[in-house]
Short mmCIF file of C-alpha atoms in Angstrom, two decimals:
data_model
loop_
_atom_site.label_atom_id
_atom_site.label_comp_id
_atom_site.label_asym_id
_atom_site.label_seq_id
_atom_site.Cartn_x
_atom_site.Cartn_y
_atom_site.Cartn_z
CA MET A 252 0.00 0.00 0.00
CA THR A 253 2.57 2.53 -1.12
CA PHE A 254 -0.24 4.97 -1.93
CA LEU A 255 -0.70 5.48 1.83
CA ALA A 256 2.90 6.63 2.21
CA TRP A 257 2.68 8.99 -0.73
CA SER A 258 -0.65 10.42 0.39
CA LEU A 259 0.96 11.20 3.74
CA VAL A 260 3.76 13.05 1.94
CA ALA A 261 1.21 14.97 -0.13
CA VAL A 262 -0.84 16.11 2.84
CA LEU A 263 2.25 17.13 4.85
CA VAL A 264 3.44 19.20 1.88
CA LEU A 265 0.01 20.84 1.69
CA PHE A 266 0.02 21.76 5.37
CA SER A 267 3.61 23.02 5.15
CA MET A 268 2.46 25.39 2.39
CA LEU A 269 -0.43 26.52 4.60
CA TRP A 270 2.08 27.17 7.37
CA VAL A 271 4.04 29.52 5.09
CA VAL A 272 0.82 31.39 4.27
CA SER A 273 0.00 31.64 7.99
CA LEU A 274 3.34 33.35 8.60
CA VAL A 275 2.57 35.92 5.92
CA VAL A 276 -0.95 36.72 7.20
CA ARG A 277 -0.04 36.14 10.87
CA ASP A 278 -3.06 33.94 11.42
CA ALA A 279 -2.73 30.24 12.24
CA SER A 280 -6.53 29.91 12.06
CA ILE A 281 -6.31 29.29 8.33
CA VAL A 282 -5.48 25.69 9.19
CA ASP A 283 -9.07 25.21 10.37
CA ARG A 284 -10.50 26.63 7.15
CA PHE A 285 -8.54 24.13 5.06
CA TRP A 286 -9.14 21.10 7.31
CA GLY A 287 -12.01 19.82 5.17
CA ILE A 288 -10.19 20.57 1.91
CA ALA A 289 -7.24 18.44 3.06
CA PHE A 290 -9.43 15.33 2.94
CA ILE A 291 -10.47 16.11 -0.62
CA VAL A 292 -6.80 16.45 -1.58
CA ILE A 293 -5.99 13.09 0.01
CA ALA A 294 -8.94 11.30 -1.60
CA SER A 295 -8.21 12.86 -5.01
CA TYR A 296 -4.54 11.88 -4.87
CA VAL A 297 -5.35 8.27 -3.98
CA SER A 298 -7.97 8.12 -6.74
CA ALA A 299 -5.44 9.36 -9.30
CA ALA A 300 -2.66 7.06 -8.05
CA THR A 301 -4.68 3.82 -7.88
CA ASP A 302 -7.16 1.80 -9.94
CA GLY A 303 -9.96 1.11 -7.50
CA PHE A 304 -13.47 -0.01 -8.41
CA PRO A 305 -14.84 3.15 -10.13
CA LYS A 306 -18.36 3.17 -8.64
CA ARG A 307 -17.10 2.84 -5.07
CA ALA A 308 -14.25 5.28 -5.65
CA HIS A 309 -16.58 7.89 -7.14
CA LEU A 310 -19.09 7.42 -4.31
CA VAL A 311 -16.45 7.94 -1.63
CA LEU A 312 -14.93 10.90 -3.49
CA LEU A 313 -18.36 12.52 -3.71
CA LEU A 314 -19.15 12.00 -0.04
CA THR A 315 -15.73 13.28 1.02
CA ALA A 316 -15.98 16.33 -1.24
CA LEU A 317 -19.47 17.25 -0.02
CA TRP A 318 -18.33 17.06 3.60
CA GLY A 319 -15.02 18.83 3.04
CA VAL A 320 -16.39 21.72 0.98
CA ARG A 321 -19.34 22.33 3.31
CA LEU A 322 -17.13 22.34 6.39
CA SER A 323 -14.48 24.64 4.92
CA VAL A 324 -17.08 27.08 3.56
CA TYR A 325 -18.92 27.11 6.88
CA ILE A 326 -15.79 27.73 8.97
CA THR A 327 -14.53 30.39 6.55
CA ALA A 328 -17.86 32.24 6.54
CA ARG A 329 -18.19 31.99 10.32
CA ASN A 330 -14.73 33.44 10.95
CA LEU A 331 -14.68 36.01 8.15
CA GLY A 332 -13.30 39.27 9.49
CA GLU A 333 -12.60 37.75 12.91
CA ALA A 334 -9.27 37.80 14.73
CA GLU A 335 -7.13 34.70 15.05
CA ASP A 336 -8.85 31.92 17.02
CA TYR A 337 -8.35 32.17 20.80
CA ARG A 338 -6.61 28.77 20.89
CA TYR A 339 -3.81 29.96 18.62
CA ARG A 340 -3.56 33.31 20.39
CA ALA A 341 -3.00 31.38 23.62
CA MET A 342 -0.27 29.36 21.91
CA ARG A 343 1.38 32.55 20.68
CA ARG A 344 1.51 33.85 24.24
CA GLN A 345 2.91 30.53 25.47
CA TRP A 346 5.58 30.14 22.78
CA GLY A 347 6.47 33.81 22.33
CA SER A 348 8.92 34.55 19.55
CA SER A 349 9.36 30.83 18.77
CA PHE A 350 5.68 30.36 17.90
CA PRO A 351 6.16 30.67 14.10
CA LEU A 352 8.51 27.68 14.00
CA ALA A 353 6.73 25.79 16.79
CA SER A 354 3.42 26.11 14.95
CA LEU A 355 4.82 24.18 12.00
CA GLY A 356 4.97 21.00 14.07
CA THR A 357 2.37 21.53 16.79
CA VAL A 358 -0.35 22.95 14.55
CA PHE A 359 0.16 22.36 10.84
CA LEU A 360 2.10 19.10 10.47
CA LEU A 361 0.17 17.59 13.39
CA GLN A 362 -3.16 18.42 11.78
CA GLY A 363 -1.91 17.12 8.46
CA PHE A 364 -0.96 13.80 10.05
CA LEU A 365 -4.31 13.60 11.85
CA ALA A 366 -6.15 14.25 8.58
CA TRP A 367 -4.21 11.39 7.01
CA VAL A 368 -5.09 9.03 9.88
CA VAL A 369 -8.78 9.99 9.93
CA SER A 370 -9.00 9.57 6.15
CA LEU A 371 -7.71 5.98 6.16
CA PRO A 372 -11.20 4.55 5.43
CA VAL A 373 -11.53 6.91 2.48
CA GLN A 374 -8.13 5.98 1.09
CA VAL A 375 -8.65 2.23 1.36
CA ALA A 376 -12.19 2.37 -0.06
CA VAL A 377 -11.07 4.47 -3.03
CA ALA A 378 -8.03 2.32 -3.82
CA SER A 379 -9.59 -1.15 -3.46
CA VAL A 380 -10.48 -3.08 -6.62
CA HIS A 381 -12.60 -5.82 -5.04
CA PRO A 382 -15.42 -6.50 -4.75
CA LEU A 383 -16.34 -5.35 -8.25
CA HIS A 384 -19.82 -4.29 -7.17
CA LEU A 385 -21.42 -2.17 -4.47
CA THR A 386 -22.41 -4.24 -1.44
CA TYR A 387 -25.09 -3.82 1.20
CA THR A 388 -22.36 -2.51 3.50
CA ASP A 389 -21.55 0.21 0.95
CA TYR A 390 -25.19 1.28 0.90
CA LEU A 391 -25.45 1.13 4.69
CA GLY A 392 -22.32 3.24 4.99
CA ALA A 393 -23.76 5.83 2.61
CA ILE A 394 -26.99 5.96 4.64
CA VAL A 395 -25.08 6.42 7.92
CA TRP A 396 -22.94 9.11 6.24
CA ALA A 397 -26.08 10.91 5.02
CA ALA A 398 -27.60 10.85 8.52
CA GLY A 399 -24.42 12.30 10.04
CA PHE A 400 -24.07 14.91 7.30
CA LEU A 401 -27.68 16.02 7.77
CA ILE A 402 -27.33 16.27 11.55
CA GLU A 403 -24.09 18.23 11.32
CA SER A 404 -25.40 20.60 8.64
CA VAL A 405 -28.74 21.30 10.35
CA ALA A 406 -27.04 21.84 13.72
CA ASP A 407 -24.58 24.33 12.19
CA VAL A 408 -27.40 26.24 10.46
CA GLN A 409 -29.43 26.36 13.67
CA LEU A 410 -26.45 27.61 15.67
CA ALA A 411 -25.56 30.25 13.05
CA SER A 412 -29.16 31.51 13.09
CA PHE A 413 -29.16 31.63 16.89
CA ARG A 414 -25.88 33.54 17.03
CA GLY A 415 -27.05 35.93 14.35
CA ASN A 416 -29.89 37.18 16.56
CA PRO A 417 -28.62 40.03 18.82
CA ARG A 418 -31.23 39.09 21.44
CA ASN A 419 -29.37 35.81 22.01
CA GLN A 420 -26.12 37.50 23.03
CA GLY A 421 -24.70 35.59 26.00
CA ARG A 422 -27.53 33.05 25.99
CA VAL A 423 -27.28 29.25 25.71
CA MET A 424 -28.58 27.53 22.57
CA LYS A 425 -31.24 25.03 23.72
CA THR A 426 -33.55 24.67 20.74
CA GLY A 427 -33.71 22.44 17.68
CA LEU A 428 -31.14 19.64 17.71
CA TRP A 429 -29.39 21.47 20.55
CA ARG A 430 -32.27 20.50 22.83
CA TYR A 431 -31.17 16.87 22.59
CA SER A 432 -27.39 17.23 22.46
CA ARG A 433 -25.01 19.95 23.60
CA HIS A 434 -22.88 19.27 20.51
CA PRO A 435 -25.06 17.74 17.76
CA ASN A 436 -22.75 19.10 15.06
CA TYR A 437 -19.83 17.13 16.51
CA PHE A 438 -21.99 14.02 16.82
CA GLY A 439 -23.00 14.30 13.16
CA ASP A 440 -19.37 14.73 12.17
CA ALA A 441 -18.34 11.58 14.01
CA LEU A 442 -21.31 9.62 12.66
CA LEU A 443 -20.58 10.35 9.02
CA TRP A 444 -16.99 9.18 9.43
CA TRP A 445 -18.23 5.90 10.85
CA GLY A 446 -20.39 5.69 7.73
CA LEU A 447 -17.30 6.05 5.55
CA TRP A 448 -15.66 3.32 7.61
CA LEU A 449 -18.57 1.00 6.81
CA ILE A 450 -17.81 1.52 3.12
CA ALA A 451 -14.17 0.66 3.78
CA LEU A 452 -15.37 -2.40 5.71
CA SER A 453 -17.00 -3.67 2.51
CA VAL A 454 -13.53 -4.01 0.97
CA GLY A 455 -11.96 -5.60 4.07
CA GLY A 456 -10.69 -2.37 5.59
CA TRP A 457 -11.83 -3.21 9.12
CA TRP A 458 -8.53 -1.92 10.52
CA THR A 459 -9.25 1.59 9.21
CA ALA A 460 -11.62 2.00 12.17
CA ILE A 461 -8.67 3.85 13.69
CA GLY A 462 -9.71 6.79 11.48
CA PRO A 463 -13.21 7.48 12.81
CA ALA A 464 -12.05 6.42 16.29
CA VAL A 465 -9.42 9.19 16.23
CA MET A 466 -11.96 11.68 14.86
CA THR A 467 -14.42 10.78 17.63
CA LEU A 468 -11.67 11.10 20.25
CA LEU A 469 -10.66 14.51 18.90
CA LEU A 470 -14.26 15.73 18.95
CA LEU A 471 -14.94 14.43 22.45
CA ARG A 472 -11.69 14.83 24.37
CA VAL A 473 -9.28 17.13 22.55
CA SER A 474 -10.31 20.08 20.39
CA GLY A 475 -14.08 19.64 20.48
CA VAL A 476 -16.42 19.05 23.40
CA ALA A 477 -13.89 19.16 26.25
CA MET A 478 -12.16 22.39 25.17
CA LEU A 479 -15.35 24.22 24.18
CA GLU A 480 -17.20 23.31 27.36
CA ARG A 481 -14.44 24.72 29.56
CA LYS A 482 -14.91 28.03 27.77
CA LEU A 483 -18.71 27.96 27.81
CA ARG A 484 -18.92 27.15 31.52
CA ARG A 485 -17.00 30.36 32.18
CA SER A 486 -18.75 32.60 29.67
CA ARG A 487 -22.40 31.44 29.54
CA PRO A 488 -24.66 31.91 32.58
CA GLY A 489 -26.93 28.89 32.91
CA TYR A 490 -24.62 26.57 31.00
CA ASP A 491 -24.12 24.33 34.03
CA ASP A 492 -27.87 23.78 34.14
CA TYR A 493 -27.81 22.96 30.43
CA VAL A 494 -25.11 20.38 31.15
CA GLN A 495 -27.31 18.76 33.79
CA SER A 496 -30.29 18.43 31.47
CA THR A 497 -28.76 17.68 28.06
CA SER A 498 -26.62 14.87 26.64
CA ALA A 499 -23.09 15.97 25.77
CA PHE A 500 -22.81 14.14 22.46
CA VAL A 501 -25.35 11.50 21.40
CA PRO A 502 -28.82 13.09 20.99
CA MET A 503 -31.07 11.96 23.85
CA PRO A 504 -34.35 13.17 25.37
CA PRO A 505 -33.56 16.04 27.76
CA ARG A 506 -33.49 15.33 31.49
CA PRO A 507 -35.22 17.54 34.08
CA SER A 508 -32.87 20.40 34.97
CA ARG A 509 -32.11 21.49 38.49
CA GLN A 510 -33.82 24.82 37.82
CA GLY A 511 -36.96 23.09 36.58
CA ARG A 512 -37.07 20.43 39.26
CA ASP A 513 -40.24 20.46 41.34
CA PRO A 514 -39.46 21.06 45.05
CA ARG A 515 -42.23 18.57 45.81
CA SER A 516 -40.22 15.78 44.19
CA ALA A 517 -39.53 12.57 46.11
CA PRO A 518 -36.10 13.69 47.48
CA ALA A 519 -37.57 17.02 48.60
CA ARG A 520 -40.52 15.36 50.29
CA ALA A 521 -38.20 12.92 52.05
CA ALA A 522 -36.08 15.79 53.32
CA THR A 523 -39.19 17.57 54.59
CA ARG A 524 -40.31 14.48 56.45
CA ARG A 525 -36.87 14.11 58.02
CA GLY A 526 -37.03 17.74 59.13
#
């Protein structure tokens, strides 16, 4: 599988070029805007370098391109005219004058490597010749991908609409999909990558589960839920109550919040009797 080695080289070259651009514009945030595009580059390179089954290769290329373009356009539009993301500003303060060089490894090459790992199901599915037909697992994977893509897209649109209303300044988003999950966009993102893994599974790429597993870990424990919630707990009054009532990731029916809990509930009545 030499195509895997060469695709890694290609994506690291791409992110090195982005690093040079970031030095010119003094904004490391551009790496986020090109995150989705990187997957399209990887998938396109593998498609050009291998002779996989055309129908499966075209399907995976289409799904990857739809996800990558939508994500990059959304992030670019959301951050248009904004200052560098707070995460990279914090790194600049930490690293000082050595940040430009440090960012090459800790931001750009690291994200390039992670994109390569996450995209393993895409690469294997695109490159594989057999089976020479689409299987039920391919179709199931496409359905799971579509569900994840829809959830992620709708959640992003709902959040953008909420943020765009000045009356919601400083308030917590609790409507739409956000009533059932504190991060439905991240859940949709993870789900669609497991859908792509199912397509890779149809060609024997069971081991590429490392890709969506890493993506899910990143969304839950690294740059997604964990990091964002630390910020929101500090900046959003009532967010702790939202945490108590709403699932962090997988959409679930909301639980009664502490604010909405009836004082005549069983624990309260028991305490009254004890008093």
